[in-house]
Amino acid sequence: MTVPLQKLKWMYEQMVKIRYYEENMARVYEEGKKPVFNIGAGTVPGEMHLAAGQEPAAVGICAHLRDQDTVTAPHRPHHHAIAKGVDLKRMTAEIFGKKTGLGKGKGGHMHLFDPRVKFSCGGIIAAGIPHAAGAALAAKMKGEDSVAVAFVGEGAANAGAFHETLNLAALWKLPLIVVIEDNAYGISVPKVESTAVKTNDRRASAYGIPGYYIKDNDPIEMYRVSEETVSRARRGEGPSIIEIETYRYLGHFQGDPEIYRDPEEVPSLRKKDPIDRLRTLLIKEHTVSSEELEQLESRARGEVDEAYEFARSSPYPDPTEALEDVFHEVKARV
């Protein structure tokens, strides 16, 4: 299968946007947290999990999705959100805790919701898989050809929700694709020390569904495999598992001392950066000019810069708004 040139350009622009967004967030997150690191201080308080290096997993499959398709993401969600088309300004404002955010500043970076493009994320490991299955079930019951994609880390494949959901999804032939991002670590624990199988695509055979493993963070192969799994789901043929070997350039969270990693690991991974590889492919095999790619890069970075400016200039919610949008019991008077 030949990947259409316009799709390749879209993937490249999205990957540049994601990387630039994450690099900016890494800097912004440090504001107000020095000289002694204080997780609750600064422009963006709270935890922060960034995905620089993991772009292919998101863009490869989101290139095949529509607004009405559902995506659920874990605690490292920005690349999925950007690739799915979440409102970047409101997403950034949410991370900053601002009133103009997706959740009025009450959710933060691990609780991003954009109903317009059916995107959500959460911090509980594997919890997004049953949510995605619910969306897939709803689509099937309505007779729609929408699909649901659940992104998880490789550690989530050892959680009960992973297996329980895939059992039912296979039984009911739900249009669900579970994408496992194997970045080699569950926080600080290497995959080889936590998981009995070498690759999690092998688990698909237990449910009688297809499983695919993509090596070396390859965005082109991720696109190709995703096309097959999404098309299969739209035809009503049931779920699939994709695991992609991807690279986490930064720590599990910002502030992570990363003492569990060889100091040469990340520099070695950066030498085969997926954005650089895709840029080279576009120039050499598709004769796209450097000038055109620079225009795509400039547009992507401009959108990110606008989002950060919007977030910085937006107001914080009034403290009294903490009592709004809260579920509460209303007792009837007797």
Short mmCIF file of C-alpha atoms in Angstrom, two decimals:
data_model
loop_
_atom_site.label_atom_id
_atom_site.label_comp_id
_atom_site.label_asym_id
_atom_site.label_seq_id
_atom_site.Cartn_x
_atom_site.Cartn_y
_atom_site.Cartn_z
CA MET A 1 0.00 0.00 0.00
CA THR A 2 1.29 3.44 -0.98
CA VAL A 3 0.66 6.18 1.56
CA PRO A 4 -0.91 9.20 -0.20
CA LEU A 5 1.42 12.19 -0.29
CA GLN A 6 -1.12 14.49 1.33
CA LYS A 7 -1.41 12.06 4.25
CA LEU A 8 2.38 11.99 4.61
CA LYS A 9 2.48 15.79 4.70
CA TRP A 10 -0.33 15.84 7.26
CA MET A 11 1.52 13.33 9.42
CA TYR A 12 4.73 15.33 9.19
CA GLU A 13 3.03 18.59 10.14
CA GLN A 14 1.24 16.96 13.07
CA MET A 15 4.44 15.34 14.34
CA VAL A 16 6.28 18.68 14.18
CA LYS A 17 3.36 20.34 16.00
CA ILE A 18 3.36 17.69 18.74
CA ARG A 19 7.12 17.83 19.25
CA TYR A 20 7.17 21.64 19.38
CA TYR A 21 4.20 21.63 21.76
CA GLU A 22 5.88 19.18 24.14
CA GLU A 23 9.23 20.96 24.03
CA ASN A 24 7.48 24.21 24.93
CA MET A 25 5.53 22.53 27.71
CA ALA A 26 8.74 21.11 29.18
CA ARG A 27 10.10 24.67 29.48
CA VAL A 28 6.86 26.26 30.69
CA TYR A 29 6.40 23.56 33.31
CA GLU A 30 9.72 24.53 34.94
CA GLU A 31 8.57 28.12 35.50
CA GLY A 32 8.25 28.83 39.21
CA LYS A 33 9.50 25.40 40.27
CA LYS A 34 13.13 26.33 40.98
CA PRO A 35 15.56 26.40 42.76
CA VAL A 36 13.86 23.60 44.72
CA PHE A 37 11.45 21.53 42.63
CA ASN A 38 7.89 22.04 43.88
CA ILE A 39 5.31 20.08 41.93
CA GLY A 40 2.47 22.30 43.12
CA ALA A 41 4.09 25.60 42.14
CA GLY A 42 4.58 27.50 38.92
CA THR A 43 2.66 28.34 35.76
CA VAL A 44 1.49 24.75 35.35
CA PRO A 45 1.09 23.07 38.76
CA GLY A 46 0.70 19.34 39.21
CA GLU A 47 2.21 16.38 37.39
CA MET A 48 3.22 16.52 33.75
CA HIS A 49 3.77 13.56 31.40
CA LEU A 50 5.16 14.44 27.97
CA ALA A 51 5.33 12.36 24.81
CA ALA A 52 8.22 13.78 22.77
CA GLY A 53 9.41 10.89 20.62
CA GLN A 54 6.11 8.99 20.62
CA GLU A 55 4.46 10.93 17.80
CA PRO A 56 4.14 8.06 15.25
CA ALA A 57 1.72 6.10 17.44
CA ALA A 58 -0.77 8.96 17.41
CA VAL A 59 -0.53 10.32 13.87
CA GLY A 60 -0.35 6.91 12.17
CA ILE A 61 -3.84 5.90 13.24
CA CYS A 62 -5.48 9.30 13.64
CA ALA A 63 -4.77 9.86 9.93
CA HIS A 64 -7.61 7.37 9.35
CA LEU A 65 -10.10 8.72 11.90
CA ARG A 66 -13.09 11.03 11.61
CA ASP A 67 -14.49 13.50 14.14
CA GLN A 68 -17.23 11.02 15.08
CA ASP A 69 -14.68 8.30 15.92
CA THR A 70 -13.82 8.04 19.61
CA VAL A 71 -10.31 8.24 21.08
CA THR A 72 -9.41 7.59 24.70
CA ALA A 73 -5.90 8.30 25.97
CA PRO A 74 -3.93 7.68 29.18
CA HIS A 75 -1.94 10.04 31.41
CA ARG A 76 0.45 10.95 28.52
CA PRO A 77 -2.20 12.34 26.18
CA HIS A 78 -1.05 15.44 24.29
CA HIS A 79 0.12 13.72 21.10
CA HIS A 80 -3.17 11.81 20.83
CA ALA A 81 -5.20 14.97 21.46
CA ILE A 82 -3.34 17.01 18.86
CA ALA A 83 -3.51 14.27 16.22
CA LYS A 84 -7.27 13.83 16.86
CA GLY A 85 -7.88 17.54 16.34
CA VAL A 86 -8.64 18.70 19.88
CA ASP A 87 -8.93 22.49 20.15
CA LEU A 88 -5.31 23.41 20.86
CA LYS A 89 -6.01 26.77 22.47
CA ARG A 90 -8.62 25.43 24.88
CA MET A 91 -6.49 22.36 25.59
CA THR A 92 -3.51 24.52 26.55
CA ALA A 93 -5.68 26.80 28.65
CA GLU A 94 -6.97 23.72 30.48
CA ILE A 95 -3.43 22.61 31.26
CA PHE A 96 -2.70 26.11 32.59
CA GLY A 97 -5.81 25.88 34.80
CA LYS A 98 -7.57 28.71 33.00
CA LYS A 99 -11.28 29.46 32.70
CA THR A 100 -11.18 29.17 28.91
CA GLY A 101 -9.96 25.57 29.09
CA LEU A 102 -11.78 22.50 27.87
CA GLY A 103 -12.91 21.77 31.43
CA LYS A 104 -12.91 25.39 32.66
CA GLY A 105 -9.46 24.80 34.18
CA LYS A 106 -10.67 22.12 36.58
CA GLY A 107 -9.20 19.01 34.97
CA GLY A 108 -5.62 19.73 34.01
CA HIS A 109 -3.45 17.85 31.58
CA MET A 110 -4.57 14.32 32.52
CA HIS A 111 -8.28 15.12 32.19
CA LEU A 112 -8.78 16.60 28.73
CA PHE A 113 -12.23 16.25 27.14
CA ASP A 114 -13.32 17.57 23.76
CA PRO A 115 -16.77 16.21 22.80
CA ARG A 116 -16.52 17.97 19.42
CA VAL A 117 -13.99 15.36 18.25
CA LYS A 118 -14.90 12.67 20.81
CA PHE A 119 -11.61 12.75 22.72
CA SER A 120 -11.01 12.02 26.39
CA CYS A 121 -8.18 10.94 28.64
CA GLY A 122 -7.57 9.94 32.24
CA GLY A 123 -4.81 9.04 34.64
CA ILE A 124 -5.91 5.55 35.72
CA ILE A 125 -3.99 2.77 33.99
CA ALA A 126 -6.09 0.88 31.39
CA ALA A 127 -9.27 2.74 32.39
CA GLY A 128 -9.75 4.19 28.92
CA ILE A 129 -10.12 0.78 27.27
CA PRO A 130 -13.61 -0.04 28.65
CA HIS A 131 -14.69 3.54 27.92
CA ALA A 132 -13.62 3.13 24.29
CA ALA A 133 -15.39 -0.22 24.15
CA GLY A 134 -18.56 1.49 25.37
CA ALA A 135 -18.32 3.99 22.53
CA ALA A 136 -17.72 1.12 20.10
CA LEU A 137 -20.77 -0.71 21.43
CA ALA A 138 -22.89 2.43 21.07
CA ALA A 139 -21.78 2.84 17.45
CA LYS A 140 -22.63 -0.78 16.69
CA MET A 141 -26.06 -0.54 18.32
CA LYS A 142 -26.80 2.60 16.30
CA GLY A 143 -25.75 0.92 13.08
CA GLU A 144 -22.96 3.44 12.51
CA ASP A 145 -19.53 2.65 11.07
CA SER A 146 -17.68 4.73 13.66
CA VAL A 147 -14.73 3.17 15.48
CA ALA A 148 -13.11 3.66 18.87
CA VAL A 149 -9.38 3.73 19.58
CA ALA A 150 -7.93 3.24 23.06
CA PHE A 151 -4.30 4.31 23.50
CA VAL A 152 -2.45 2.75 26.44
CA GLY A 153 1.10 2.16 27.58
CA GLU A 154 2.63 -1.32 27.52
CA GLY A 155 2.13 -1.65 31.28
CA ALA A 156 -1.64 -1.41 30.82
CA ALA A 157 -1.61 -4.71 28.93
CA ASN A 158 -1.05 -6.40 32.30
CA ALA A 159 -4.15 -4.83 33.83
CA GLY A 160 -7.47 -6.59 34.25
CA ALA A 161 -9.41 -3.97 32.30
CA PHE A 162 -7.32 -4.76 29.21
CA HIS A 163 -8.22 -8.45 29.21
CA GLU A 164 -11.81 -8.16 30.38
CA THR A 165 -12.62 -5.55 27.77
CA LEU A 166 -10.92 -7.34 24.88
CA ASN A 167 -12.75 -10.55 25.76
CA LEU A 168 -16.14 -8.83 25.42
CA ALA A 169 -15.05 -6.74 22.43
CA ALA A 170 -14.01 -9.90 20.58
CA LEU A 171 -17.18 -11.74 21.63
CA TRP A 172 -19.41 -8.89 20.45
CA LYS A 173 -17.22 -7.93 17.44
CA LEU A 174 -16.95 -4.33 18.55
CA PRO A 175 -15.22 -1.75 16.32
CA LEU A 176 -12.38 -1.23 18.81
CA ILE A 177 -8.64 -0.84 18.23
CA VAL A 178 -6.30 -0.92 21.23
CA VAL A 179 -2.99 0.81 20.51
CA ILE A 180 -0.21 -0.10 22.94
CA GLU A 181 2.70 2.32 23.05
CA ASP A 182 5.73 0.31 24.11
CA ASN A 183 8.20 2.93 25.30
CA ALA A 184 10.10 0.22 27.25
CA TYR A 185 9.22 1.46 30.75
CA GLY A 186 6.27 1.32 33.12
CA ILE A 187 7.33 4.40 35.10
CA SER A 188 10.83 3.09 35.94
CA VAL A 189 10.33 -0.66 35.49
CA PRO A 190 11.63 -2.12 32.20
CA LYS A 191 9.11 -4.09 30.20
CA VAL A 192 11.31 -7.20 30.32
CA GLU A 193 10.99 -7.23 34.11
CA SER A 194 7.21 -6.88 34.21
CA THR A 195 5.76 -8.70 31.21
CA ALA A 196 5.89 -12.42 30.41
CA VAL A 197 5.44 -12.03 26.66
CA LYS A 198 8.00 -10.31 24.49
CA THR A 199 5.41 -8.25 22.62
CA ASN A 200 1.80 -7.62 23.54
CA ASP A 201 0.40 -8.19 20.07
CA ARG A 202 0.76 -11.90 20.91
CA ARG A 203 -2.04 -11.54 23.44
CA ALA A 204 -4.49 -11.03 20.57
CA SER A 205 -4.52 -14.76 19.83
CA ALA A 206 -6.16 -15.38 23.21
CA TYR A 207 -9.23 -13.54 21.94
CA GLY A 208 -9.14 -14.75 18.34
CA ILE A 209 -8.42 -11.28 16.95
CA PRO A 210 -5.57 -9.81 14.87
CA GLY A 211 -2.48 -8.47 16.59
CA TYR A 212 0.31 -6.40 15.04
CA TYR A 213 3.73 -5.29 16.24
CA ILE A 214 5.44 -2.28 14.69
CA LYS A 215 9.17 -1.99 15.21
CA ASP A 216 11.40 1.03 15.49
CA ASN A 217 8.80 3.79 15.92
CA ASP A 218 7.93 3.67 12.23
CA PRO A 219 5.16 6.17 11.28
CA ILE A 220 4.72 4.68 7.80
CA GLU A 221 4.17 1.15 9.07
CA MET A 222 1.88 2.53 11.79
CA TYR A 223 -0.19 4.20 9.06
CA ARG A 224 -0.38 1.01 7.00
CA VAL A 225 -1.35 -1.28 9.86
CA SER A 226 -3.84 1.27 11.17
CA GLU A 227 -5.58 1.47 7.81
CA GLU A 228 -6.13 -2.27 7.92
CA THR A 229 -7.42 -2.34 11.50
CA VAL A 230 -9.68 0.70 11.10
CA SER A 231 -11.15 -0.64 7.85
CA ARG A 232 -11.73 -4.01 9.48
CA ALA A 233 -13.52 -2.38 12.42
CA ARG A 234 -15.71 -0.26 10.12
CA ARG A 235 -16.75 -3.41 8.25
CA GLY A 236 -18.01 -4.92 11.50
CA GLU A 237 -15.29 -7.55 11.78
CA GLY A 238 -14.29 -6.74 15.34
CA PRO A 239 -11.35 -5.46 17.37
CA SER A 240 -7.60 -5.51 16.85
CA ILE A 241 -4.46 -4.88 18.90
CA ILE A 242 -1.52 -2.81 17.67
CA GLU A 243 1.67 -2.49 19.69
CA ILE A 244 4.27 -0.02 18.47
CA GLU A 245 7.84 0.14 19.70
CA THR A 246 8.20 3.82 20.46
CA TYR A 247 10.67 6.14 22.21
CA ARG A 248 10.15 8.27 25.29
CA TYR A 249 12.81 10.99 25.15
CA LEU A 250 11.82 12.53 28.47
CA GLY A 251 11.19 11.06 31.90
CA HIS A 252 8.04 9.31 33.01
CA PHE A 253 7.08 12.69 34.45
CA GLN A 254 8.77 16.09 34.38
CA GLY A 255 11.16 16.11 37.32
CA ASP A 256 11.90 12.40 36.96
CA PRO A 257 15.64 11.92 37.79
CA GLU A 258 15.71 8.95 35.36
CA ILE A 259 18.35 7.07 37.33
CA TYR A 260 16.97 3.82 35.89
CA ARG A 261 18.10 4.72 32.34
CA ASP A 262 21.53 4.37 30.75
CA PRO A 263 22.80 7.93 30.07
CA GLU A 264 23.45 6.95 26.44
CA GLU A 265 19.94 5.60 25.84
CA VAL A 266 18.16 8.80 24.83
CA PRO A 267 21.01 10.22 22.68
CA SER A 268 21.06 6.89 20.85
CA LEU A 269 17.29 7.01 20.27
CA ARG A 270 17.43 10.59 19.01
CA LYS A 271 19.82 9.54 16.24
CA LYS A 272 16.89 7.73 14.59
CA ASP A 273 14.26 10.38 15.30
CA PRO A 274 10.98 9.64 13.46
CA ILE A 275 10.44 13.26 12.41
CA ASP A 276 13.88 13.44 10.79
CA ARG A 277 13.28 10.12 9.07
CA LEU A 278 9.91 11.20 7.68
CA ARG A 279 11.38 14.51 6.49
CA THR A 280 14.13 12.65 4.64
CA LEU A 281 11.58 10.32 3.05
CA LEU A 282 9.45 13.23 1.84
CA ILE A 283 12.45 14.93 0.24
CA LYS A 284 14.18 11.91 -1.28
CA GLU A 285 11.28 9.66 -2.30
CA HIS A 286 8.50 12.19 -2.89
CA THR A 287 10.59 15.18 -4.10
CA VAL A 288 8.94 17.53 -1.63
CA SER A 289 11.05 20.67 -1.38
CA SER A 290 12.69 21.84 1.82
CA GLU A 291 10.84 25.12 1.36
CA GLU A 292 7.45 23.41 1.41
CA LEU A 293 8.35 21.44 4.52
CA GLU A 294 9.53 24.63 6.21
CA GLN A 295 6.14 26.16 5.47
CA LEU A 296 4.44 23.19 7.14
CA GLU A 297 6.78 23.50 10.12
CA SER A 298 6.18 27.24 10.39
CA ARG A 299 2.40 26.76 10.31
CA ALA A 300 2.57 24.06 13.00
CA ARG A 301 4.78 26.14 15.29
CA GLY A 302 2.65 29.22 14.75
CA GLU A 303 -0.45 27.35 15.88
CA VAL A 304 1.36 26.18 19.01
CA ASP A 305 2.65 29.67 19.79
CA GLU A 306 -0.89 31.05 19.46
CA ALA A 307 -2.20 28.36 21.83
CA TYR A 308 0.36 29.18 24.50
CA GLU A 309 -0.30 32.90 24.18
CA PHE A 310 -4.04 32.26 24.48
CA ALA A 311 -3.49 30.19 27.62
CA ARG A 312 -1.19 32.76 29.25
CA SER A 313 -3.57 35.65 28.57
CA SER A 314 -6.74 33.81 29.65
CA PRO A 315 -8.21 34.47 33.11
CA TYR A 316 -8.19 32.04 35.99
CA PRO A 317 -11.63 30.91 37.19
CA ASP A 318 -13.08 32.62 40.22
CA PRO A 319 -12.70 30.47 43.37
CA THR A 320 -16.49 30.33 43.72
CA GLU A 321 -16.66 28.46 40.42
CA ALA A 322 -15.26 25.41 42.18
CA LEU A 323 -18.85 24.78 43.32
CA GLU A 324 -20.19 24.81 39.76
CA ASP A 325 -20.49 21.76 37.48
CA VAL A 326 -20.44 19.45 40.49
CA PHE A 327 -22.86 16.58 40.80
CA HIS A 328 -24.82 16.75 44.03
CA GLU A 329 -27.82 15.09 45.54
CA VAL A 330 -31.01 17.10 45.67
CA LYS A 331 -33.30 15.94 48.46
CA ALA A 332 -36.99 16.51 47.91
CA ARG A 333 -38.92 18.22 50.65
CA VAL A 334 -41.55 16.05 52.30
#
